[in-house]
Each structure stands twice: as structure tokens, then as C-alpha cells.
Amino acid sequence: MSAFLLLSLLTDVLPAAEAEAAPVSDEAQPVTIEAEPAVQEAQPVSNEVLPAVEEAQPVTNEAPPVTNEVLPAVEDLKPAAEEQSEGTDELPEDEVVPGEERQTSEITGLFVERPESAVAFKGKDITFVAKVDSTGMLRKPNIKWLKGKWMDLGSKAGKHLQFKETYDRNSKVYTYEMSIIKVVDSDAGGYRCEVTSKDKCDSWTFDVTVEAAEETQPTNILEAFKRTKPKKEGKPKPEGGEAGEDEGDLDFSVLLKKREVKVEEKEEVDVWAILAAAKPCDYEKIAFEYGITDLRGMLKRLKKMKKFEPKKSDAFLKKLDDLYSVEKGKRIQLCVEVADPNAQVKWLKNGQEIKPSAKYVFESVGNLRKLTINKCNLSDDAAYECVVGEEKCFTEIFVKEPPVTITKPLDDMHVVVGDKVEFEIEVSEEGANVIWMKDGVEITRDLTRYRIKKDGKTHMLVINEATKDDIGLFSVFTNGGHSESDLEVEDKELEVLQSIADLTVKAAEQAMFKCEVSDEKVTGKWFKDGVEVIASNRIKMTHTGRIHKLTIDDVKPEDAGDYTFVPDGYALSLSAKLNFLEIKIDYVPRQEPPKIHLDTTGSMVNKNTIIVVAGNKLRLDVEITGDPAPTVSWKKGDKEITEAEGRVRVETRKTLSSFVIEGAERSDEGRYTITVINPAGEDKAELTVKIVDVPDPPEHVKCTGVGEDTATIIWEAPKFDGGAPIKGYLMERKKKGSQRWTKLNFDIHESTTYEAKKMIEGTLYEMRVFAVNGIGISQPSATSKPFMPIAPTSEPTRLLVEDVTDTTCALKWRPPERLGAGGIDGYIIEWCKEGETEWVQANEQPVEKNSYRVRNLPVGEKLLFRVFAVNIAGRSPPATLQQAVTIREIMEHPKIRLPRQLRTKFIRRVGEKVNLVIPFQGKPRPSVSWSKDGQPLDPKVVNVRTSEVDTILFIRSSEREHSGKYTLTVQIENMEDKATVEIQIVDKPGPPMAVTVTDVWGFNAALEWQPPKDTGNCEILGYTIQKADLKTKEWFTVYEHNRRPSCTVSDLVMGNEYNFRIFSENLCGLSDEAAVSKNKAVIAKTGLIQKPPSYKEMDMSRSPKFITPLVDRCVIAGYSAAISCAVRGFPKPKIVWMKNKMIIGEDPKFIMQNNQGVLTLNIRKPSLFDGGKYTCKAINDLGEDEVECKLEVRVATEKVEERK
């Protein structure tokens, strides 16, 4: 059964194999899945097996051995795949392991067609296509092509990698293409295509395998097959006769020998060993050489491999880290620790020594050496070395560049041929690398048609004169985004301002055809009866500005025909006919008076009045008869018109006089006279020319009122209506700062007042107005002053009456709930009598506070009050009191609101200020009085200030005499209220009196004393007792806060005599002076008898001698230093310090100390001038001695100069 299936399969594949020799069949692919790189080379073996098997269709069991021969080759290839998998211990999540199925990301259905894995041949091109359906998208989707886990291929677009994007408007499908030009080995690996649109995302992964170029296959594969001799035993013959050439087994060995693929044996290379031995700056080069795409995974593995015991360095205690990473624009610091604190280091970048500057800062602190790099940029992404002597340490800095995004994208452009086109974008970073492309092809500076400009964050692509060839899709790419714009170029329409007219001329006269077009640059050709006219002495063709002329002098009969002017580059032609008039004259001598034959039809509104639109051409042809030919004269008023050329001219022929005005102006308006004279007589005619034009712009456009989304605009009619009645006006508005005007009405508005609607509150707008008459639309008026639609606020809230007197009423309220964009400027208060409708405004200017006292009100009347909020939009709705208020003062009993802290004794120290604020109430306003201890206050000693609601007692610097009871009295007529405040001013107490040692026993002494005379105007809180022995005379505290005027001092030392002193204490602290005991406490030695010495005491007197000399020192300027020595001598010697043999006096820079014979001279922040010889001399009555040393002061920058 298996043989039958195999034969049927081979029968289907054979025709394709014979015709095209297909390299790979779909059914053979599963064999190659196990080891992808190696099995691809084995695929051609299976291709040549298939055609030969068709000849052995009757065979049933011979086919299986064929596959058995192929499978060992596959098994031999498995170790290669296993070795490859062992070489990558850590792979990123997105990297695919060969031999395993690829895990695709979750699909949301954005892809219509996904890029598929493919085999690329070295040196050839390959293209991957992805299609995205944008039917349900509001915005254009974003697509990214990635290699490995993180490499964004969009930033590497160029000659090797090209990207193309197209859009089908009918199917709404975006097609994205990625093309790899001339594939190289490093292009192999895993790729990913990601598409995002707002909250949707889709991703698809695919592989690219790079192989060598294909070899040509033999045309007749069947010749490679051979059959072995048939087996004699157990081999049944086929039915129908002898087997013939089909007899025997299929022998594939010849085929396999011929098609054996020769694999170049390469030496096995350990990439990780190469990386481990290489410098960090060479990692990227090695990774690309050996096809490693996941650089982050590579660095992680190298870090693990390098966990070995580092070699100890003699020069470095701590070396640089292997890698540093810093963001662009940030600061980074490299630090090493050297063994020798005086060692000098060199810093190198890519092998070049770094010099100190504002960017590179060197620091040396003890054993630390630091290099600080400020404001890192991409040029700082390099390898760095620190050199100490012959030893070095290395590191590498990676500068992370944030993606550059497009903040202002491209807009679609629609221009005509010859226009200037400017594509402009703004990016997030200055100096960003931007790539411009047209239809997927990069635009370089070599293309002279395009100019690329940069100005800070703005990038521009300029096309000076657009042509049809520029139509297409223009794209701009950064490493963080891209933008597109469609450019459409249309042909420029040519407008005919004046066409050529038919002419009828006589022999020997001049014929001139003239036309005028809108473009001065347009050239053209003249044709007669379809044949191009050639210039000659008689025929001239001229082109002046927009006017083209064909002039024929001395017209002949053969010049008659159809003349045509054809502009170059336009499907347009202007035609006219030249008629030749042949006149035979029979001479009859006679005279005829002149006659003007004026045609009053056409543009004449009434007899002899012509109306001309300003800017148009007026040509008035007047036929004249008379014999002999009359003389013609044209006048405007009294001024004769004689010009034969120019804007206003007269063209005269034998029987025709033409008055021409080119581009009529207002000054051409007036009365004109034509006069003809000959010997037979005279004729005269008058004409009135009236010039009509569009009106002048309206004047004085301004805004008179605004609402929440409306504004009322008024203006004045134009001074000149153009000679035709004004039909109405058109209005436009725009936001201030914008250049885009919006029409407000399409139908003519007849009034000079207009209410604009549907505006945004809080936005500044400007208006302009056009006047319209029967001729056309005027120029726009001057722009109005900016105005802002603002709605009035809502009404104020919580309007209440706070106080009422005989003539006043105090109101208070809360601000409006809704303020709007205009805010609030203040409030207006109005009142009126109950039952009346006339409201009186209480304040002329708006008040800003939320309260107001209305004054000068009628006594006894019932009044209503209301409050308006006011802003630039006007008044808000009013807040009105619901009930009328009677203007009559209400009697209220006086009452003092004594603060809580004043209800007890108020204590302050001498010299402190006293400020008592006591509120009270009562109506009408009560009278206030103060007294102290029943006597009126002296205003020179105590200050009192009283307002309507409170009174203040103020003492600037309190004294003890200010103590006492202060009484406040608040009185209204026969009603009053009183409050008493007791103030106590305290000070430190005096010392105690009569301190006496009353008893001494053992190691104890009893003391007694009297309280101080001056207690400081407050209670004595306790006493502090101190003792001192007569030897040291140093005081030590024995007791604190002792309440009684007596105490017992214990733990006294035997054999010592003691004095005692006592301080008194109150709220202000201890007394300034202490009372000393009148007698001493002697602690006698009991049971011991002093025996005088039986020997002669040693004489300790000796002259001074230095036992420790001064030592020479070298110090750093600006850092405090000290020199010291030690001396011995008795009596105690006098010490003298000298600098350069000059005695150092009371100089505050020097501090001299003597501690038990150890002498120290401290020098505060020495400078270079403090260096020199210092001498210390000791002198007493028995002699003197001296020592000296040398002090050298160095500047800290000397080390830096030595290093240079």
C-alpha cells in the first residue's frame, strides 16, 4: 500500500520535474524540518529521486529502501543543529531556535497578507510583502520592520534596505514592502513585522536564510537512474509478457554520487572565545561577522563568562567597569582607584589622548582619579582607556539616543505647474537625521530639482517649479516615526484677456492682429490657413508682456485668409479673418461738408452717454464722412487728446476715428468732444463717459457687544459706491493670529449691523466686511480690533443683610457660581423703595469685595436691594433680596467678647511688647474707656486704639510698673459691660541673702540663706547651689531647683576647703548674680598627723630646653596647617613665635597654644606669602632656647601643570 501511494505521488510530480526541473516539491519539505541549515543542502537529492521512480510503477516494496538511504544523511546533520543550539545559552524571547516551531504573537486580524519565511540567495534581491486592511481604522496604521528583538530596520533604510508603501483607495488596503538589495550573509536571521493602530496591534515573525547562488541542474534527470539485474528467486514476472527495461531494482547510488553536495569544510570557530579575548569596541564588528543579531543577549552571556578572579594590578586598586550606559545630553563619570596617590593618569578615547576642557573634566582626590563627560552626544559613544605608567584599563560607553519623533507632520499639497512647493516638518530634536523619499526612492542632494533645508527643528524639502513629473507620494523618515504627503500637480489654465478680431483692409494699408493672454511667459505661433506664418520685412510678429501682435504692412490681395494664434503648450487657438477690400474710384472733383455718424446703440444708457466698467477697454469707433477728408479733433473738457499711442489714444483713418481707453480708470470719467473740419464745413458731437467700478471697502468696522458665542458688528457704508448702488455686504471672521478667514454669509446682507454667531467663548476674533454692487465685490475693509465672545456671569449668590443703621445698610454675598472666560471685574449695587420701580445705583465704580455698605439712605423707609456681577460682557442677572429692609438702627446691648487667653493672668517679661485685641458689640456704636487699678490710663505710657468692633491696648516695651488690673468699660446710654484683664510684667530675681555654712561633719556641710529682696515680680521657683574647692577654684553644680532656703552638701573631699554660691530662680530664669557663702567649709583629715619632711626638697628650677623640635613642612595653599614642638623649663618659660626673625604679634591669622609645654602654632588658610622660616623661642629667668623649621606653601594647580 505504501509503495502504491509513493508511486501515485511521484506520478503527479513527474511532469513538473521533467518540464521545469523544480528544485523542491511541497511534499518533500517535511523531511527538512529537523535541521534547517543543513537539510537545505540535502534537498536537491530528493528532487532527483522523484522522476526516476515513475519508471518503476509496478514495483511495490523497492521504494522504502530509497528513503532509508536518505534518512541517514539527515541524521548526520542533526549534530550540527545541536552544536548550534549549544552555542546560544540565552536567547531573547523573540529569537527563534532552529528546529523548533516559531511562536507567533497574538493576531488581532489587521494583516490581510503576512510576510513569509524565505530562502535568499547571496548577491540577489528579495522582497517581503505585508498588507493591512484599514476599513475599521480612523487613522493610518503604523508599521515597523524589526530584526531580532530590538533592531529597528526603519533607521537603516538606504541602498541595502528599501521600504515602500502604497494605498488602494477602493479596497482600503495598505501594502508595505521591505526589499533587501544584494543579500549578504549578515542578513540571515529572524525578522518581525509589527503593525499598530490606536488600541489595536498585530505582529508576525518570519525567517530569512541566506544560501550561496544556485547551480544549474542537468536537463535530463532520467539518465542518472540505473536498474540492477532482476533477482532470480521469489521475483514474479509482470503480467502481459517480459518486463524489458522495467525489469530490475532502481539503483539510486549513481544519482547520489553525481548529486552529492560538496560542503566546504570550515574550521570550527569558537565565537565566544573570540569575543572573550576581544576589546569591547570590537564586539559589534564580531557579532555582524558571525551573524549574531541579539547584542543584548550576547553581552549578558559575556558578563557571565567573565566571572573569574581578576588579575591583580600593581597600579590599580579599582579598575573601570566593562561597560557604561548614558542617555544623550546627560553627564557620566568614570572613576578608578590607583595604588599610588601621587600617580598621574592619562585618559584616552579611541586611542587618542583627551585634553581637559569644559566637556572633559579631570579630578584627582586622594587615590581616586575621575573623568567627567558633560552633555554626552553620539560622538562620545566610544572606547575609553585609563593609563597609569605601563598599565591600562578599558571600558566602553554606550550613548542612548532617544527616538526622534515628528511633531508637525506633512500636509497633502495641490499645486499647478510652475508653482513652488515646500514640504515642511518639525521634529523633536535639533540636528536630527531625516531621510526624504519620493515613491519609495531616497531623495539625495545630488538631485538638483530638490533642495533640502534645515533650520533647527524644522526640515524642508523645496521644489522651485513643480512639473507633472513631481506627482507622487513624498515621505520623510526619522528613527522614531515617519510622515507622508500626496503631491498633485495640475496644468495651469491659460486665460484669454483679449481675442483677435476680424479685419477688413484695403490695398497698401496695414493689418494688425492683436491678442492678450494671462501669462507673460507664454509663447506662440501664428498660422495662415493652417500654414505657419514666416516673418519677413513686410510681416512682423512681436511679443511684449502678455500681448502678441501680427503686423502686415502694405496689404496685398494674397494676404487675405484665416489667421490663427496657437499658444505653446496649451490646447487653445485664437482665430480671425482678414478681408481684402478692392476699391475702384472714379474721380469726380466735388466737395462735401463733414459729418459725424455717431452710433448711439450698444453701451450707451442714454443719448451720448457711455458706461464703462473700470479696468475694461473702451474703443469708440466714429464714422466720418466729408470731401475732402476732414480733420478730426478729440477733447476732454478743454484739453485736446493728440496721443496716437498709450493708454488713452486716438486712432484716425480716412473715414473712421477711434477713441481708445486701455484699462479704464475713474479719472477717465467726464465729457468728451469730437470735432471734424474741412473746407466745406464743420461738425461737432459731445459724449459723456461714465466709469463704474466695484465700491470702496466699508469703513470703521467694530464690535459693539458680545455674548457667550455671539458678537454684534457694525460698520459704515463705503464713501464711493463705484457708480452703482450698494446691494449689500459680505462678512468674514478669523481667530487672532490665524491666516484663515471664514465666510459668515453667502447671501448678501443689506444692513450695516450684523450679529455673528457660533463662536467660541474666550477666543479672540477679528472681522472684515466686503461691499457688493452691480459690478462686483470690493476689497476687504480694515480688520476690526480683536474682540472676545464672553457671556456675563451668573447672578451672585447668598445675598444677606449684615448690618442696618439709621442711614446705612451693610450687605454681603457670595461670588457667582459660573464666571466664564471673562472672569469678574466687580459688583454693582442698586436699591429702590418698596412698591416703586425706579432703581438707584449705590456705587459709581464696581466694587471688588463681596460686601458693601450702602450709605445716605432715607431713614425709616423700606428698601429693596439687588446686586449685579460685572465683567467685559456686561451685567449678570441680579441677585435680589426677597424682603424689604427697614432703614432704622436696631438697639443692641453692649457686650465684650473677652478672648480666652485674657481670662487668666496675662504674664510678659520686661522689654516685651503687649498687644491686647478685645472685640465687642453693641448698637448704636458704644463708647469705650480703659482704667488701671481704678485710675484712668496715662496715654503717654499705654496706647489705646478703638474701632467700631474692637479695642486695642498696646505697650511697646513693657516695664514692671505696667503690672496691674486693667478694666475695659463699654457703654451705650445707661447700659454698660465691663471686663478686667490682669497684666503681670516679670523680671529675673536678685541673689539670695546671708548664705552661711551652719555646720560641717564628716564629708558633709549644711547651708542656710535668706530669700532675695527682689523676686522679679513673681514667685521664686527654686535655687541652684554650686561648690568650689580652694585648689582648683572651679565651680560645680550640686543642686538645681532646690525649693527650700537650706540644704546639705555631701560627698566632699577630705582635706579640702570649700566655698559655696547660690542663684535664685523664677519664671525668667536664674538671677544674674549669685550670693557667696560668708564662711568656708573645711573637711579635716581625722586620725592623721602631718610630719614635716626630714629631707631637703629638690630644686626644680631649670632653664628652658626643647625636647621635641620643629619639623620642616610642605602644605597646600588654602588648607589650614599647624606646626608644633615641646619645651621643658621652670619657672614656666615665656614663649615667643617668629617668622623670618620677625615676632608674630596679635595677627588673627595665627593661633598660638600652650598645653602643658606642648606648643602649637596654627596657620589659617596659608598663602604663598606665609612660607618661610618659623622660630619658636622659650625664655625664663635661668636662660632661653629656640628651635626653627622651614614651611613651604604650594598651590594646588602645580600638580596639574606638572601633568601637562
PDB file of C-alpha atoms in Angstrom, residues 361-524:
ATOM      1  CA  VAL A 361      36.750  67.463  33.451  1.00  0.00           C
ATOM      2  CA  PHE A 362      39.592  65.675  35.318  1.00  0.00           C
ATOM      3  CA  GLU A 363      39.530  65.256  39.097  1.00  0.00           C
ATOM      4  CA  SER A 364      42.158  63.880  41.484  1.00  0.00           C
ATOM      5  CA  VAL A 365      41.087  63.263  45.102  1.00  0.00           C
ATOM      6  CA  GLY A 366      43.491  61.088  47.108  1.00  0.00           C
ATOM      7  CA  ASN A 367      43.751  57.746  45.302  1.00  0.00           C
ATOM      8  CA  LEU A 368      40.693  58.431  43.131  1.00  0.00           C
ATOM      9  CA  ARG A 369      41.003  59.639  39.532  1.00  0.00           C
ATOM     10  CA  LYS A 370      37.801  60.745  37.852  1.00  0.00           C
ATOM     11  CA  LEU A 371      36.847  61.697  34.292  1.00  0.00           C
ATOM     12  CA  THR A 372      33.548  63.565  33.913  1.00  0.00           C
ATOM     13  CA  ILE A 373      31.969  63.885  30.454  1.00  0.00           C
ATOM     14  CA  ASN A 374      29.307  66.617  30.261  1.00  0.00           C
ATOM     15  CA  LYS A 375      26.421  66.713  27.777  1.00  0.00           C
ATOM     16  CA  CYS A 376      27.112  63.381  26.119  1.00  0.00           C
ATOM     17  CA  ASN A 377      26.363  63.072  22.401  1.00  0.00           C
ATOM     18  CA  LEU A 378      26.744  60.321  19.805  1.00  0.00           C
ATOM     19  CA  SER A 379      30.428  61.174  19.260  1.00  0.00           C
ATOM     20  CA  ASP A 380      31.062  60.127  22.880  1.00  0.00           C
ATOM     21  CA  ASP A 381      29.913  56.555  22.086  1.00  0.00           C
ATOM     22  CA  ALA A 382      33.453  55.112  22.025  1.00  0.00           C
ATOM     23  CA  ALA A 383      36.081  53.045  23.822  1.00  0.00           C
ATOM     24  CA  TYR A 384      37.972  54.700  26.684  1.00  0.00           C
ATOM     25  CA  GLU A 385      41.262  53.837  28.404  1.00  0.00           C
ATOM     26  CA  CYS A 386      42.861  54.912  31.652  1.00  0.00           C
ATOM     27  CA  VAL A 387      46.678  54.630  31.570  1.00  0.00           C
ATOM     28  CA  VAL A 388      48.925  54.606  34.651  1.00  0.00           C
ATOM     29  CA  GLY A 389      52.520  54.074  33.681  1.00  0.00           C
ATOM     30  CA  GLU A 390      52.527  50.944  31.509  1.00  0.00           C
ATOM     31  CA  GLU A 391      49.234  49.539  32.843  1.00  0.00           C
ATOM     32  CA  LYS A 392      45.817  50.233  31.300  1.00  0.00           C
ATOM     33  CA  CYS A 393      42.188  49.541  31.993  1.00  0.00           C
ATOM     34  CA  PHE A 394      39.453  49.692  29.357  1.00  0.00           C
ATOM     35  CA  THR A 395      35.750  50.422  29.165  1.00  0.00           C
ATOM     36  CA  GLU A 396      33.131  51.366  26.585  1.00  0.00           C
ATOM     37  CA  ILE A 397      30.406  53.980  26.786  1.00  0.00           C
ATOM     38  CA  PHE A 398      27.103  53.445  25.007  1.00  0.00           C
ATOM     39  CA  VAL A 399      25.151  56.668  24.375  1.00  0.00           C
ATOM     40  CA  LYS A 400      21.417  56.069  24.162  1.00  0.00           C
ATOM     41  CA  GLU A 401      19.801  58.342  21.635  1.00  0.00           C
ATOM     42  CA  PRO A 402      16.094  58.989  22.259  1.00  0.00           C
ATOM     43  CA  PRO A 403      13.927  58.377  19.193  1.00  0.00           C
ATOM     44  CA  VAL A 404      13.336  61.484  17.115  1.00  0.00           C
ATOM     45  CA  THR A 405       9.596  61.958  16.584  1.00  0.00           C
ATOM     46  CA  ILE A 406       7.796  64.166  14.084  1.00  0.00           C
ATOM     47  CA  THR A 407       5.857  66.846  15.990  1.00  0.00           C
ATOM     48  CA  LYS A 408       4.442  68.587  12.906  1.00  0.00           C
ATOM     49  CA  PRO A 409       3.615  66.120  10.066  1.00  0.00           C
ATOM     50  CA  LEU A 410       3.397  66.746   6.336  1.00  0.00           C
ATOM     51  CA  ASP A 411       0.232  68.044   4.657  1.00  0.00           C
ATOM     52  CA  ASP A 412      -1.071  66.981   1.268  1.00  0.00           C
ATOM     53  CA  MET A 413      -0.239  69.511  -1.477  1.00  0.00           C
ATOM     54  CA  HIS A 414      -2.240  70.540  -4.548  1.00  0.00           C
ATOM     55  CA  VAL A 415      -0.466  72.952  -6.928  1.00  0.00           C
ATOM     56  CA  VAL A 416      -0.342  73.898 -10.572  1.00  0.00           C
ATOM     57  CA  VAL A 417       2.587  73.560 -12.945  1.00  0.00           C
ATOM     58  CA  GLY A 418       5.315  76.113 -12.208  1.00  0.00           C
ATOM     59  CA  ASP A 419       4.330  76.751  -8.585  1.00  0.00           C
ATOM     60  CA  LYS A 420       6.830  76.491  -5.754  1.00  0.00           C
ATOM     61  CA  VAL A 421       6.280  73.532  -3.407  1.00  0.00           C
ATOM     62  CA  GLU A 422       7.575  73.435   0.162  1.00  0.00           C
ATOM     63  CA  PHE A 423       7.187  70.330   2.330  1.00  0.00           C
ATOM     64  CA  GLU A 424       7.855  71.197   5.967  1.00  0.00           C
ATOM     65  CA  ILE A 425       8.052  69.143   9.159  1.00  0.00           C
ATOM     66  CA  GLU A 426       9.149  69.772  12.735  1.00  0.00           C
ATOM     67  CA  VAL A 427      10.985  67.122  14.770  1.00  0.00           C
ATOM     68  CA  SER A 428      11.559  66.762  18.480  1.00  0.00           C
ATOM     69  CA  GLU A 429      15.375  67.137  18.400  1.00  0.00           C
ATOM     70  CA  GLU A 430      17.704  69.600  16.695  1.00  0.00           C
ATOM     71  CA  GLY A 431      20.307  68.118  14.350  1.00  0.00           C
ATOM     72  CA  ALA A 432      18.187  65.002  13.729  1.00  0.00           C
ATOM     73  CA  ASN A 433      18.929  62.796  10.706  1.00  0.00           C
ATOM     74  CA  VAL A 434      15.985  62.980   8.307  1.00  0.00           C
ATOM     75  CA  ILE A 435      15.523  60.978   5.088  1.00  0.00           C
ATOM     76  CA  TRP A 436      13.255  62.274   2.305  1.00  0.00           C
ATOM     77  CA  MET A 437      11.805  59.808  -0.195  1.00  0.00           C
ATOM     78  CA  LYS A 438       9.612  60.026  -3.297  1.00  0.00           C
ATOM     79  CA  ASP A 439       7.612  56.930  -4.191  1.00  0.00           C
ATOM     80  CA  GLY A 440       9.945  54.838  -2.024  1.00  0.00           C
ATOM     81  CA  VAL A 441      13.185  56.205  -3.585  1.00  0.00           C
ATOM     82  CA  GLU A 442      15.502  58.294  -1.418  1.00  0.00           C
ATOM     83  CA  ILE A 443      15.979  61.935  -2.416  1.00  0.00           C
ATOM     84  CA  THR A 444      19.633  62.920  -2.179  1.00  0.00           C
ATOM     85  CA  ARG A 445      21.355  66.272  -2.523  1.00  0.00           C
ATOM     86  CA  ASP A 446      22.659  65.148  -5.929  1.00  0.00           C
ATOM     87  CA  LEU A 447      19.203  65.749  -7.393  1.00  0.00           C
ATOM     88  CA  THR A 448      19.249  69.423  -8.365  1.00  0.00           C
ATOM     89  CA  ARG A 449      15.472  69.585  -8.715  1.00  0.00           C
ATOM     90  CA  TYR A 450      15.046  69.221  -4.972  1.00  0.00           C
ATOM     91  CA  ARG A 451      16.530  71.363  -2.225  1.00  0.00           C
ATOM     92  CA  ILE A 452      16.727  70.061   1.344  1.00  0.00           C
ATOM     93  CA  LYS A 453      16.953  72.697   4.082  1.00  0.00           C
ATOM     94  CA  LYS A 454      17.352  72.535   7.871  1.00  0.00           C
ATOM     95  CA  ASP A 455      16.596  75.240  10.413  1.00  0.00           C
ATOM     96  CA  GLY A 456      16.813  73.981  13.982  1.00  0.00           C
ATOM     97  CA  LYS A 457      13.972  71.510  14.421  1.00  0.00           C
ATOM     98  CA  THR A 458      12.404  72.447  11.076  1.00  0.00           C
ATOM     99  CA  HIS A 459      13.243  70.412   7.956  1.00  0.00           C
ATOM    100  CA  MET A 460      12.076  71.422   4.480  1.00  0.00           C
ATOM    101  CA  LEU A 461      12.026  69.881   1.001  1.00  0.00           C
ATOM    102  CA  VAL A 462      11.655  72.582  -1.690  1.00  0.00           C
ATOM    103  CA  ILE A 463      10.674  72.193  -5.351  1.00  0.00           C
ATOM    104  CA  ASN A 464      11.143  75.556  -7.084  1.00  0.00           C
ATOM    105  CA  GLU A 465       8.981  74.876 -10.160  1.00  0.00           C
ATOM    106  CA  ALA A 466       6.628  71.934  -9.968  1.00  0.00           C
ATOM    107  CA  THR A 467       6.051  69.771 -13.046  1.00  0.00           C
ATOM    108  CA  LYS A 468       3.887  66.787 -13.866  1.00  0.00           C
ATOM    109  CA  ASP A 469       6.853  64.517 -13.097  1.00  0.00           C
ATOM    110  CA  ASP A 470       6.698  65.567  -9.442  1.00  0.00           C
ATOM    111  CA  ILE A 471       3.308  63.923  -8.877  1.00  0.00           C
ATOM    112  CA  GLY A 472       3.632  61.151  -6.295  1.00  0.00           C
ATOM    113  CA  LEU A 473       3.906  60.189  -2.652  1.00  0.00           C
ATOM    114  CA  PHE A 474       6.562  62.060  -0.667  1.00  0.00           C
ATOM    115  CA  SER A 475       7.700  60.534   2.630  1.00  0.00           C
ATOM    116  CA  VAL A 476      10.014  61.636   5.392  1.00  0.00           C
ATOM    117  CA  PHE A 477      11.576  59.246   7.907  1.00  0.00           C
ATOM    118  CA  THR A 478      13.249  59.643  11.290  1.00  0.00           C
ATOM    119  CA  ASN A 479      14.382  56.914  13.634  1.00  0.00           C
ATOM    120  CA  GLY A 480      11.194  57.438  15.651  1.00  0.00           C
ATOM    121  CA  GLY A 481       8.490  57.903  13.029  1.00  0.00           C
ATOM    122  CA  HIS A 482       7.585  58.979   9.527  1.00  0.00           C
ATOM    123  CA  SER A 483       5.059  61.126   7.684  1.00  0.00           C
ATOM    124  CA  GLU A 484       3.657  61.185   4.139  1.00  0.00           C
ATOM    125  CA  SER A 485       2.138  63.670   1.738  1.00  0.00           C
ATOM    126  CA  ASP A 486       0.486  63.307  -1.667  1.00  0.00           C
ATOM    127  CA  LEU A 487       1.565  65.900  -4.245  1.00  0.00           C
ATOM    128  CA  GLU A 488      -0.852  66.632  -7.069  1.00  0.00           C
ATOM    129  CA  VAL A 489       0.221  68.924  -9.931  1.00  0.00           C
ATOM    130  CA  GLU A 490      -2.281  70.264 -12.437  1.00  0.00           C
ATOM    131  CA  ASP A 491      -1.783  72.121 -15.680  1.00  0.00           C
ATOM    132  CA  LYS A 492      -2.011  75.862 -15.383  1.00  0.00           C
ATOM    133  CA  GLU A 493      -5.047  77.239 -17.208  1.00  0.00           C
ATOM    134  CA  LEU A 494      -4.391  79.991 -19.694  1.00  0.00           C
ATOM    135  CA  GLU A 495      -6.934  82.825 -19.733  1.00  0.00           C
ATOM    136  CA  VAL A 496      -7.610  84.899 -22.853  1.00  0.00           C
ATOM    137  CA  LEU A 497      -7.910  88.554 -21.878  1.00  0.00           C
ATOM    138  CA  GLN A 498      -8.421  89.871 -25.428  1.00  0.00           C
ATOM    139  CA  SER A 499      -9.026  87.771 -28.524  1.00  0.00           C
ATOM    140  CA  ILE A 500      -8.099  88.715 -32.105  1.00  0.00           C
ATOM    141  CA  ALA A 501     -10.805  90.320 -34.275  1.00  0.00           C
ATOM    142  CA  ASP A 502     -11.686  90.127 -37.985  1.00  0.00           C
ATOM    143  CA  LEU A 503     -10.146  92.838 -40.144  1.00  0.00           C
ATOM    144  CA  THR A 504     -11.167  94.369 -43.473  1.00  0.00           C
ATOM    145  CA  VAL A 505      -8.414  96.418 -45.113  1.00  0.00           C
ATOM    146  CA  LYS A 506      -7.708  97.992 -48.414  1.00  0.00           C
ATOM    147  CA  ALA A 507      -4.674  97.642 -50.586  1.00  0.00           C
ATOM    148  CA  ALA A 508      -1.430  99.131 -49.291  1.00  0.00           C
ATOM    149  CA  GLU A 509      -2.938  99.588 -45.795  1.00  0.00           C
ATOM    150  CA  GLN A 510      -1.654  97.971 -42.598  1.00  0.00           C
ATOM    151  CA  ALA A 511      -3.376  94.996 -40.952  1.00  0.00           C
ATOM    152  CA  MET A 512      -2.629  94.222 -37.287  1.00  0.00           C
ATOM    153  CA  PHE A 513      -3.950  91.240 -35.328  1.00  0.00           C
ATOM    154  CA  LYS A 514      -3.538  91.576 -31.527  1.00  0.00           C
ATOM    155  CA  CYS A 515      -4.421  89.285 -28.623  1.00  0.00           C
ATOM    156  CA  GLU A 516      -3.720  89.278 -24.880  1.00  0.00           C
ATOM    157  CA  VAL A 517      -3.313  86.215 -22.569  1.00  0.00           C
ATOM    158  CA  SER A 518      -2.892  85.925 -18.817  1.00  0.00           C
ATOM    159  CA  ASP A 519       0.685  84.557 -18.712  1.00  0.00           C
ATOM    160  CA  GLU A 520       3.577  86.768 -19.803  1.00  0.00           C
ATOM    161  CA  LYS A 521       5.908  83.804 -20.305  1.00  0.00           C
ATOM    162  CA  VAL A 522       3.695  82.011 -22.817  1.00  0.00           C
ATOM    163  CA  THR A 523       4.983  81.992 -26.402  1.00  0.00           C
ATOM    164  CA  GLY A 524       3.038  81.036 -29.505  1.00  0.00           C
TER     165      GLY A 524
END
